[in-house]
PDB file of C-alpha atoms in Angstrom:
ATOM      1  CA  UNK A  20      -2.973 -45.001-118.063  1.00  0.00           C
ATOM      2  CA  UNK A  21       0.793 -45.434-118.143  1.00  0.00           C
ATOM      3  CA  UNK A  22       4.214 -43.796-117.763  1.00  0.00           C
ATOM      4  CA  UNK A  23       5.383 -42.873-121.273  1.00  0.00           C
ATOM      5  CA  UNK A  24       8.790 -41.326-120.627  1.00  0.00           C
ATOM      6  CA  UNK A  25      10.887 -39.225-118.317  1.00  0.00           C
ATOM      7  CA  UNK A  26       9.750 -35.750-119.274  1.00  0.00           C
ATOM      8  CA  UNK A  27      12.585 -33.947-117.500  1.00  0.00           C
ATOM      9  CA  UNK A  28      15.026 -33.861-114.618  1.00  0.00           C
ATOM     10  CA  UNK A  29      14.918 -30.582-112.713  1.00  0.00           C
ATOM     11  CA  UNK A  30      17.828 -28.806-111.030  1.00  0.00           C
ATOM     12  CA  UNK A  31      17.355 -25.970-108.521  1.00  0.00           C
ATOM     13  CA  UNK A  32      19.864 -23.116-108.671  1.00  0.00           C
ATOM     14  CA  UNK A  33      20.366 -19.399-108.162  1.00  0.00           C
ATOM     15  CA  UNK A  34      23.017 -19.502-110.913  1.00  0.00           C
ATOM     16  CA  UNK A  35      21.360 -20.463-114.213  1.00  0.00           C
ATOM     17  CA  UNK A  36      24.226 -18.872-116.162  1.00  0.00           C
ATOM     18  CA  UNK A  37      26.690 -21.228-114.492  1.00  0.00           C
ATOM     19  CA  UNK A  38      24.620 -24.220-115.606  1.00  0.00           C
ATOM     20  CA  UNK A  39      24.298 -22.781-119.105  1.00  0.00           C
ATOM     21  CA  UNK A  40      28.082 -22.509-119.310  1.00  0.00           C
ATOM     22  CA  UNK A  41      28.499 -26.048-117.995  1.00  0.00           C
ATOM     23  CA  UNK A  42      25.813 -27.692-120.160  1.00  0.00           C
ATOM     24  CA  UNK A  43      26.210 -25.709-123.367  1.00  0.00           C
ATOM     25  CA  UNK A  44      29.840 -24.620-123.541  1.00  0.00           C
ATOM     26  CA  UNK A  45      31.499 -27.526-121.753  1.00  0.00           C
ATOM     27  CA  UNK A  46      29.207 -30.488-122.537  1.00  0.00           C
ATOM     28  CA  UNK A  47      27.721 -29.304-125.844  1.00  0.00           C
ATOM     29  CA  UNK A  48      24.056 -29.642-124.768  1.00  0.00           C
ATOM     30  CA  UNK A  49      22.197 -26.823-126.567  1.00  0.00           C
ATOM     31  CA  UNK A  50      20.049 -24.383-124.598  1.00  0.00           C
ATOM     32  CA  UNK A  51      16.493 -24.416-126.001  1.00  0.00           C
ATOM     33  CA  UNK A  52      14.832 -21.478-124.257  1.00  0.00           C
ATOM     34  CA  UNK A  53      13.242 -20.396-120.994  1.00  0.00           C
ATOM     35  CA  UNK A  54       9.719 -20.065-119.627  1.00  0.00           C
ATOM     36  CA  UNK A  55       8.392 -18.317-116.525  1.00  0.00           C
ATOM     37  CA  UNK A  56       6.015 -20.546-114.549  1.00  0.00           C
ATOM     38  CA  UNK A  57       4.474 -18.050-112.119  1.00  0.00           C
ATOM     39  CA  UNK A  58       2.502 -20.632-110.200  1.00  0.00           C
ATOM     40  CA  UNK A  59       5.672 -22.545-109.309  1.00  0.00           C
ATOM     41  CA  UNK A  60       7.642 -19.324-108.710  1.00  0.00           C
ATOM     42  CA  UNK A  61      10.381 -20.203-111.201  1.00  0.00           C
ATOM     43  CA  UNK A  62      11.939 -19.457-114.526  1.00  0.00           C
ATOM     44  CA  UNK A  63      12.623 -22.808-116.221  1.00  0.00           C
ATOM     45  CA  UNK A  64      15.575 -23.102-118.614  1.00  0.00           C
ATOM     46  CA  UNK A  65      15.396 -26.063-121.033  1.00  0.00           C
ATOM     47  CA  UNK A  66      18.190 -28.328-122.268  1.00  0.00           C
ATOM     48  CA  UNK A  67      16.665 -31.160-124.336  1.00  0.00           C
ATOM     49  CA  UNK A  68      18.630 -34.435-124.453  1.00  0.00           C
ATOM     50  CA  UNK A  69      17.482 -37.349-126.635  1.00  0.00           C
ATOM     51  CA  UNK A  70      13.767 -37.593-125.740  1.00  0.00           C
ATOM     52  CA  UNK A  71      14.013 -36.079-122.290  1.00  0.00           C
ATOM     53  CA  UNK A  72      15.273 -32.763-120.904  1.00  0.00           C
ATOM     54  CA  UNK A  73      17.430 -31.212-118.245  1.00  0.00           C
ATOM     55  CA  UNK A  74      15.541 -28.277-116.745  1.00  0.00           C
ATOM     56  CA  UNK A  75      17.257 -25.630-114.665  1.00  0.00           C
ATOM     57  CA  UNK A  76      14.864 -23.995-112.172  1.00  0.00           C
ATOM     58  CA  UNK A  77      15.660 -20.437-111.121  1.00  0.00           C
ATOM     59  CA  UNK A  78      13.472 -19.057-108.305  1.00  0.00           C
ATOM     60  CA  UNK A  79      11.547 -15.863-109.107  1.00  0.00           C
ATOM     61  CA  UNK A  80      11.611 -14.670-105.499  1.00  0.00           C
ATOM     62  CA  UNK A  81      12.491 -15.725-101.943  1.00  0.00           C
ATOM     63  CA  UNK A  82       8.996 -17.164-101.319  1.00  0.00           C
ATOM     64  CA  UNK A  83       9.321 -19.651-104.174  1.00  0.00           C
ATOM     65  CA  UNK A  84       9.368 -23.295-103.111  1.00  0.00           C
ATOM     66  CA  UNK A  85      12.545 -23.676-105.136  1.00  0.00           C
ATOM     67  CA  UNK A  86      14.188 -20.784-103.236  1.00  0.00           C
ATOM     68  CA  UNK A  87      13.283 -22.473 -99.946  1.00  0.00           C
ATOM     69  CA  UNK A  88      14.635 -25.782-101.236  1.00  0.00           C
ATOM     70  CA  UNK A  89      17.985 -24.134-102.096  1.00  0.00           C
ATOM     71  CA  UNK A  90      18.115 -22.377 -98.728  1.00  0.00           C
ATOM     72  CA  UNK A  91      17.517 -25.658 -96.910  1.00  0.00           C
ATOM     73  CA  UNK A  92      19.495 -28.159 -99.007  1.00  0.00           C
ATOM     74  CA  UNK A  93      21.697 -26.119-101.307  1.00  0.00           C
ATOM     75  CA  UNK A  94      21.469 -26.091-105.106  1.00  0.00           C
ATOM     76  CA  UNK A  95      21.132 -29.433-106.861  1.00  0.00           C
ATOM     77  CA  UNK A  96      18.739 -32.078-108.136  1.00  0.00           C
ATOM     78  CA  UNK A  97      15.172 -31.026-107.316  1.00  0.00           C
ATOM     79  CA  UNK A  98      12.692 -33.427-108.924  1.00  0.00           C
ATOM     80  CA  UNK A  99      12.029 -35.806-111.787  1.00  0.00           C
ATOM     81  CA  UNK A 100       8.997 -35.493-114.035  1.00  0.00           C
ATOM     82  CA  UNK A 101       7.286 -38.478-115.622  1.00  0.00           C
ATOM     83  CA  UNK A 102       5.157 -38.060-118.728  1.00  0.00           C
ATOM     84  CA  UNK A 103       1.829 -39.824-118.162  1.00  0.00           C
ATOM     85  CA  UNK A 104      -0.909 -40.991-120.510  1.00  0.00           C
ATOM     86  CA  UNK A 105      -4.163 -40.742-118.564  1.00  0.00           C
ATOM     87  CA  UNK A 106      -3.084 -38.371-115.808  1.00  0.00           C
ATOM     88  CA  UNK A 107      -6.436 -37.959-114.066  1.00  0.00           C
ATOM     89  CA  UNK A 108      -7.045 -41.722-113.890  1.00  0.00           C
ATOM     90  CA  UNK A 109      -3.548 -42.267-112.516  1.00  0.00           C
ATOM     91  CA  UNK A 110      -3.937 -39.566-109.853  1.00  0.00           C
ATOM     92  CA  UNK A 111      -7.277 -41.103-108.836  1.00  0.00           C
ATOM     93  CA  UNK A 112      -5.752 -44.583-108.594  1.00  0.00           C
ATOM     94  CA  UNK A 113      -2.663 -43.424-106.681  1.00  0.00           C
ATOM     95  CA  UNK A 114      -4.778 -41.434-104.233  1.00  0.00           C
ATOM     96  CA  UNK A 115      -6.843 -44.554-103.521  1.00  0.00           C
ATOM     97  CA  UNK A 116      -3.627 -46.337-102.448  1.00  0.00           C
ATOM     98  CA  UNK A 117      -2.805 -43.498-100.022  1.00  0.00           C
ATOM     99  CA  UNK A 118      -0.290 -41.576-102.163  1.00  0.00           C
ATOM    100  CA  UNK A 119      -0.234 -37.885-101.195  1.00  0.00           C
ATOM    101  CA  UNK A 120       0.022 -35.016-103.679  1.00  0.00           C
ATOM    102  CA  UNK A 121       1.067 -31.428-103.014  1.00  0.00           C
ATOM    103  CA  UNK A 122      -2.079 -30.025-104.680  1.00  0.00           C
ATOM    104  CA  UNK A 123      -5.670 -31.286-104.934  1.00  0.00           C
ATOM    105  CA  UNK A 124      -5.555 -31.653-108.709  1.00  0.00           C
ATOM    106  CA  UNK A 125      -3.240 -31.011-111.695  1.00  0.00           C
ATOM    107  CA  UNK A 126      -2.261 -27.375-112.379  1.00  0.00           C
ATOM    108  CA  UNK A 127      -0.773 -25.639-115.438  1.00  0.00           C
ATOM    109  CA  UNK A 128       2.981 -26.176-115.913  1.00  0.00           C
ATOM    110  CA  UNK A 129       5.522 -25.169-118.552  1.00  0.00           C
ATOM    111  CA  UNK A 130       5.008 -26.077-122.236  1.00  0.00           C
ATOM    112  CA  UNK A 131       1.201 -26.149-121.890  1.00  0.00           C
ATOM    113  CA  UNK A 132       1.238 -29.244-119.718  1.00  0.00           C
ATOM    114  CA  UNK A 133      -0.928 -30.199-116.773  1.00  0.00           C
ATOM    115  CA  UNK A 134       1.237 -31.205-113.839  1.00  0.00           C
ATOM    116  CA  UNK A 135       0.919 -32.525-110.296  1.00  0.00           C
ATOM    117  CA  UNK A 136       3.578 -33.358-107.715  1.00  0.00           C
ATOM    118  CA  UNK A 137       3.642 -36.474-105.540  1.00  0.00           C
ATOM    119  CA  UNK A 138       4.846 -35.598-102.054  1.00  0.00           C
ATOM    120  CA  UNK A 139       8.323 -37.000-101.277  1.00  0.00           C
ATOM    121  CA  UNK A 140       6.808 -38.585 -98.138  1.00  0.00           C
ATOM    122  CA  UNK A 141       4.884 -40.917-100.434  1.00  0.00           C
ATOM    123  CA  UNK A 142       7.859 -41.890-102.623  1.00  0.00           C
ATOM    124  CA  UNK A 143      10.700 -42.575-100.199  1.00  0.00           C
ATOM    125  CA  UNK A 144      12.256 -39.122-100.514  1.00  0.00           C
ATOM    126  CA  UNK A 145      11.988 -38.150-104.180  1.00  0.00           C
ATOM    127  CA  UNK A 146       9.795 -35.283-105.394  1.00  0.00           C
ATOM    128  CA  UNK A 147       8.070 -36.705-108.488  1.00  0.00           C
ATOM    129  CA  UNK A 148       6.043 -34.674-110.978  1.00  0.00           C
ATOM    130  CA  UNK A 149       3.467 -36.341-113.190  1.00  0.00           C
ATOM    131  CA  UNK A 150       2.659 -34.417-116.359  1.00  0.00           C
ATOM    132  CA  UNK A 151       0.439 -34.678-119.401  1.00  0.00           C
ATOM    133  CA  UNK A 152       0.045 -32.467-122.452  1.00  0.00           C
ATOM    134  CA  UNK A 153      -3.194 -30.473-122.201  1.00  0.00           C
ATOM    135  CA  UNK A 154      -5.779 -31.335-124.835  1.00  0.00           C
ATOM    136  CA  UNK A 155      -6.056 -27.645-125.752  1.00  0.00           C
ATOM    137  CA  UNK A 156      -2.306 -26.825-125.685  1.00  0.00           C
TER     138      UNK A 156
ATOM    139  CA  UNK B  24      32.942 -36.335-128.430  1.00  0.00           C
ATOM    140  CA  UNK B  25      29.375 -35.599-127.415  1.00  0.00           C
ATOM    141  CA  UNK B  26      26.553 -36.250-124.960  1.00  0.00           C
ATOM    142  CA  UNK B  27      24.326 -38.921-126.537  1.00  0.00           C
ATOM    143  CA  UNK B  28      21.593 -39.353-123.947  1.00  0.00           C
ATOM    144  CA  UNK B  29      20.708 -39.398-120.274  1.00  0.00           C
ATOM    145  CA  UNK B  30      21.859 -42.865-119.295  1.00  0.00           C
ATOM    146  CA  UNK B  31      20.071 -42.895-115.954  1.00  0.00           C
ATOM    147  CA  UNK B  32      18.843 -40.955-112.948  1.00  0.00           C
ATOM    148  CA  UNK B  33      20.017 -42.451-109.660  1.00  0.00           C
ATOM    149  CA  UNK B  34      18.132 -42.501-106.366  1.00  0.00           C
ATOM    150  CA  UNK B  35      19.801 -43.324-103.039  1.00  0.00           C
ATOM    151  CA  UNK B  36      17.766 -45.365-100.568  1.00  0.00           C
ATOM    152  CA  UNK B  37      17.939 -47.965 -97.816  1.00  0.00           C
ATOM    153  CA  UNK B  38      14.501 -49.189 -98.925  1.00  0.00           C
ATOM    154  CA  UNK B  39      14.748 -50.595-102.473  1.00  0.00           C
ATOM    155  CA  UNK B  40      11.604 -52.677-101.919  1.00  0.00           C
ATOM    156  CA  UNK B  41       9.620 -49.518-101.223  1.00  0.00           C
ATOM    157  CA  UNK B  42      10.774 -48.041-104.542  1.00  0.00           C
ATOM    158  CA  UNK B  43      10.011 -51.296-106.327  1.00  0.00           C
ATOM    159  CA  UNK B  44       6.462 -51.181-104.980  1.00  0.00           C
ATOM    160  CA  UNK B  45       6.105 -47.536-105.993  1.00  0.00           C
ATOM    161  CA  UNK B  46       7.629 -47.832-109.481  1.00  0.00           C
ATOM    162  CA  UNK B  47       6.377 -51.264-110.480  1.00  0.00           C
ATOM    163  CA  UNK B  48       3.076 -51.803-108.680  1.00  0.00           C
ATOM    164  CA  UNK B  49       1.808 -48.226-108.522  1.00  0.00           C
ATOM    165  CA  UNK B  50       3.305 -46.614-111.662  1.00  0.00           C
ATOM    166  CA  UNK B  51       3.655 -49.707-113.872  1.00  0.00           C
ATOM    167  CA  UNK B  52       7.389 -49.241-114.589  1.00  0.00           C
ATOM    168  CA  UNK B  53       8.825 -52.771-114.878  1.00  0.00           C
ATOM    169  CA  UNK B  54      11.806 -53.803-112.760  1.00  0.00           C
ATOM    170  CA  UNK B  55      14.620 -55.050-115.040  1.00  0.00           C
ATOM    171  CA  UNK B  56      17.110 -56.562-112.616  1.00  0.00           C
ATOM    172  CA  UNK B  57      19.884 -55.669-110.188  1.00  0.00           C
ATOM    173  CA  UNK B  58      23.668 -55.547-110.258  1.00  0.00           C
ATOM    174  CA  UNK B  59      26.214 -55.268-107.452  1.00  0.00           C
ATOM    175  CA  UNK B  60      28.846 -52.609-108.180  1.00  0.00           C
ATOM    176  CA  UNK B  61      31.444 -53.332-105.483  1.00  0.00           C
ATOM    177  CA  UNK B  62      33.631 -50.369-106.336  1.00  0.00           C
ATOM    178  CA  UNK B  63      30.764 -47.938-105.703  1.00  0.00           C
ATOM    179  CA  UNK B  64      29.541 -49.894-102.666  1.00  0.00           C
ATOM    180  CA  UNK B  65      26.022 -50.353-104.022  1.00  0.00           C
ATOM    181  CA  UNK B  66      23.492 -52.724-105.424  1.00  0.00           C
ATOM    182  CA  UNK B  67      21.845 -50.994-108.383  1.00  0.00           C
ATOM    183  CA  UNK B  68      18.230 -51.808-109.250  1.00  0.00           C
ATOM    184  CA  UNK B  69      17.187 -50.923-112.821  1.00  0.00           C
ATOM    185  CA  UNK B  70      13.869 -49.509-114.069  1.00  0.00           C
ATOM    186  CA  UNK B  71      14.198 -48.675-117.788  1.00  0.00           C
ATOM    187  CA  UNK B  72      11.940 -45.897-119.109  1.00  0.00           C
ATOM    188  CA  UNK B  73      11.889 -45.010-122.823  1.00  0.00           C
ATOM    189  CA  UNK B  74      15.601 -44.732-123.655  1.00  0.00           C
ATOM    190  CA  UNK B  75      16.796 -43.877-120.159  1.00  0.00           C
ATOM    191  CA  UNK B  76      16.513 -45.519-116.747  1.00  0.00           C
ATOM    192  CA  UNK B  77      15.646 -44.934-113.135  1.00  0.00           C
ATOM    193  CA  UNK B  78      18.290 -46.587-110.989  1.00  0.00           C
ATOM    194  CA  UNK B  79      17.763 -47.262-107.303  1.00  0.00           C
ATOM    195  CA  UNK B  80      21.058 -47.371-105.380  1.00  0.00           C
ATOM    196  CA  UNK B  81      21.128 -49.469-102.213  1.00  0.00           C
ATOM    197  CA  UNK B  82      24.324 -49.169-100.152  1.00  0.00           C
ATOM    198  CA  UNK B  83      26.219 -52.416 -99.509  1.00  0.00           C
ATOM    199  CA  UNK B  84      27.578 -51.202 -96.170  1.00  0.00           C
ATOM    200  CA  UNK B  85      27.889 -48.150 -93.917  1.00  0.00           C
ATOM    201  CA  UNK B  86      31.162 -47.046 -95.569  1.00  0.00           C
ATOM    202  CA  UNK B  87      29.557 -46.748 -98.986  1.00  0.00           C
ATOM    203  CA  UNK B  88      29.449 -43.212-100.374  1.00  0.00           C
ATOM    204  CA  UNK B  89      25.733 -43.719-100.927  1.00  0.00           C
ATOM    205  CA  UNK B  90      25.239 -44.695 -97.258  1.00  0.00           C
ATOM    206  CA  UNK B  91      27.030 -41.513 -96.202  1.00  0.00           C
ATOM    207  CA  UNK B  92      24.906 -39.471 -98.630  1.00  0.00           C
ATOM    208  CA  UNK B  93      21.718 -40.882 -97.087  1.00  0.00           C
ATOM    209  CA  UNK B  94      22.989 -40.263 -93.569  1.00  0.00           C
ATOM    210  CA  UNK B  95      23.787 -36.642 -94.411  1.00  0.00           C
ATOM    211  CA  UNK B  96      20.902 -35.662 -96.701  1.00  0.00           C
ATOM    212  CA  UNK B  97      18.298 -38.389 -96.383  1.00  0.00           C
ATOM    213  CA  UNK B  98      17.185 -40.688 -99.188  1.00  0.00           C
ATOM    214  CA  UNK B  99      16.462 -39.115-102.561  1.00  0.00           C
ATOM    215  CA  UNK B 100      17.904 -38.065-105.901  1.00  0.00           C
ATOM    216  CA  UNK B 101      21.638 -38.857-105.938  1.00  0.00           C
ATOM    217  CA  UNK B 102      23.082 -38.208-109.419  1.00  0.00           C
ATOM    218  CA  UNK B 103      22.378 -38.095-113.130  1.00  0.00           C
ATOM    219  CA  UNK B 104      24.437 -40.050-115.635  1.00  0.00           C
ATOM    220  CA  UNK B 105      25.090 -38.828-119.161  1.00  0.00           C
ATOM    221  CA  UNK B 106      26.023 -41.258-121.914  1.00  0.00           C
ATOM    222  CA  UNK B 107      29.084 -39.919-123.732  1.00  0.00           C
ATOM    223  CA  UNK B 108      30.649 -40.722-127.081  1.00  0.00           C
ATOM    224  CA  UNK B 109      34.391 -40.191-126.688  1.00  0.00           C
ATOM    225  CA  UNK B 110      34.653 -40.290-122.907  1.00  0.00           C
ATOM    226  CA  UNK B 111      38.432 -39.990-122.585  1.00  0.00           C
ATOM    227  CA  UNK B 112      38.601 -36.988-124.910  1.00  0.00           C
ATOM    228  CA  UNK B 113      35.770 -35.296-123.003  1.00  0.00           C
ATOM    229  CA  UNK B 114      37.393 -35.911-119.616  1.00  0.00           C
ATOM    230  CA  UNK B 115      40.672 -34.491-120.972  1.00  0.00           C
ATOM    231  CA  UNK B 116      38.916 -31.392-122.326  1.00  0.00           C
ATOM    232  CA  UNK B 117      36.880 -30.796-119.155  1.00  0.00           C
ATOM    233  CA  UNK B 118      39.955 -31.188-116.960  1.00  0.00           C
ATOM    234  CA  UNK B 119      41.731 -28.538-119.028  1.00  0.00           C
ATOM    235  CA  UNK B 120      38.932 -26.083-118.170  1.00  0.00           C
ATOM    236  CA  UNK B 121      39.353 -26.787-114.448  1.00  0.00           C
ATOM    237  CA  UNK B 122      36.513 -29.282-113.953  1.00  0.00           C
ATOM    238  CA  UNK B 123      37.248 -31.641-111.043  1.00  0.00           C
ATOM    239  CA  UNK B 124      36.476 -35.369-111.043  1.00  0.00           C
ATOM    240  CA  UNK B 125      36.181 -37.693-108.062  1.00  0.00           C
ATOM    241  CA  UNK B 126      38.688 -40.183-109.547  1.00  0.00           C
ATOM    242  CA  UNK B 127      41.764 -39.765-111.758  1.00  0.00           C
ATOM    243  CA  UNK B 128      40.280 -41.714-114.643  1.00  0.00           C
ATOM    244  CA  UNK B 129      37.155 -43.705-115.607  1.00  0.00           C
ATOM    245  CA  UNK B 130      36.443 -46.875-113.589  1.00  0.00           C
ATOM    246  CA  UNK B 131      34.192 -49.911-114.251  1.00  0.00           C
ATOM    247  CA  UNK B 132      30.493 -49.303-113.579  1.00  0.00           C
ATOM    248  CA  UNK B 133      27.315 -51.374-113.992  1.00  0.00           C
ATOM    249  CA  UNK B 134      26.381 -52.887-117.383  1.00  0.00           C
ATOM    250  CA  UNK B 135      30.030 -53.095-118.516  1.00  0.00           C
ATOM    251  CA  UNK B 136      30.382 -49.331-118.768  1.00  0.00           C
ATOM    252  CA  UNK B 137      33.316 -47.095-117.980  1.00  0.00           C
ATOM    253  CA  UNK B 138      32.233 -44.271-115.696  1.00  0.00           C
ATOM    254  CA  UNK B 139      33.616 -41.163-114.030  1.00  0.00           C
ATOM    255  CA  UNK B 140      31.953 -38.649-111.722  1.00  0.00           C
ATOM    256  CA  UNK B 141      32.284 -34.878-111.978  1.00  0.00           C
ATOM    257  CA  UNK B 142      32.503 -33.361-108.509  1.00  0.00           C
ATOM    258  CA  UNK B 143      29.387 -31.347-107.548  1.00  0.00           C
ATOM    259  CA  UNK B 144      31.692 -28.392-106.760  1.00  0.00           C
ATOM    260  CA  UNK B 145      32.395 -28.149-110.494  1.00  0.00           C
ATOM    261  CA  UNK B 146      28.743 -28.313-111.608  1.00  0.00           C
ATOM    262  CA  UNK B 147      26.878 -25.989-109.252  1.00  0.00           C
ATOM    263  CA  UNK B 148      25.744 -28.726-106.866  1.00  0.00           C
ATOM    264  CA  UNK B 149      24.818 -31.722-109.037  1.00  0.00           C
ATOM    265  CA  UNK B 150      26.772 -34.982-108.989  1.00  0.00           C
ATOM    266  CA  UNK B 151      27.105 -35.905-112.676  1.00  0.00           C
ATOM    267  CA  UNK B 152      28.347 -39.240-113.972  1.00  0.00           C
ATOM    268  CA  UNK B 153      29.755 -39.533-117.482  1.00  0.00           C
ATOM    269  CA  UNK B 154      29.616 -43.053-118.910  1.00  0.00           C
ATOM    270  CA  UNK B 155      30.569 -44.932-122.053  1.00  0.00           C
ATOM    271  CA  UNK B 156      30.120 -48.541-123.075  1.00  0.00           C
ATOM    272  CA  UNK B 157      33.461 -50.363-122.857  1.00  0.00           C
ATOM    273  CA  UNK B 158      34.816 -51.560-126.202  1.00  0.00           C
ATOM    274  CA  UNK B 159      35.159 -55.078-124.779  1.00  0.00           C
ATOM    275  CA  UNK B 160      31.838 -55.215-122.886  1.00  0.00           C
TER     276      UNK B 160
END
């Protein structure tokens, strides 16, 4: 049970093409593809960087949590995701200390991972995702 | 001239001890020390993770840009820093395309690096730091 790496840093935007221009054309960070994650209400656009990844989140509709985030705070940094070894044990342990999650248990995320979000109330203001590769992915 | 890695992800807070408890005690991410960066008006607390770092920014005073950020938006994700090879050439190239920076040229940052911030207006809402190790650091 440990944090292995920073899986990704997520950015919320209604303008994924603007970020693609900025990351790929101006900074030279290659675009590596997109994936729709229906459950989170987003299309995720991937920009891998040296063992971690910048992920641009584009809301699928106005009800998406990411759309509401943009409406409330404007586009920008949305969350950080930590890659965990032993996700279920870590969630159990954190819950025992009073840490609150936004769902009861991990749910399917992009790239065949199981993910769960810690509520920003429990982290001092940062939305943190914990993720682990599914055994059957 | 290229992006080598994500140097760090910075979090603004008035409660660095709360983050230390969360990162170190609850998640097992070891604290690696602190550094005062007078020019940015912060004490930076370092939590290295697999080739990158979580950095907790604590404002030194109420005039600090980070203090104003917290007052306006609350504590949370503040910026991401990209490690660049060939910083001056990249800044020159980006400026030619119309990208705006918050200072005229790179300034001293933590860990003996030279740093410069791209204005969020030029990135679609994300404050992005570009950094390079100084030749004489």
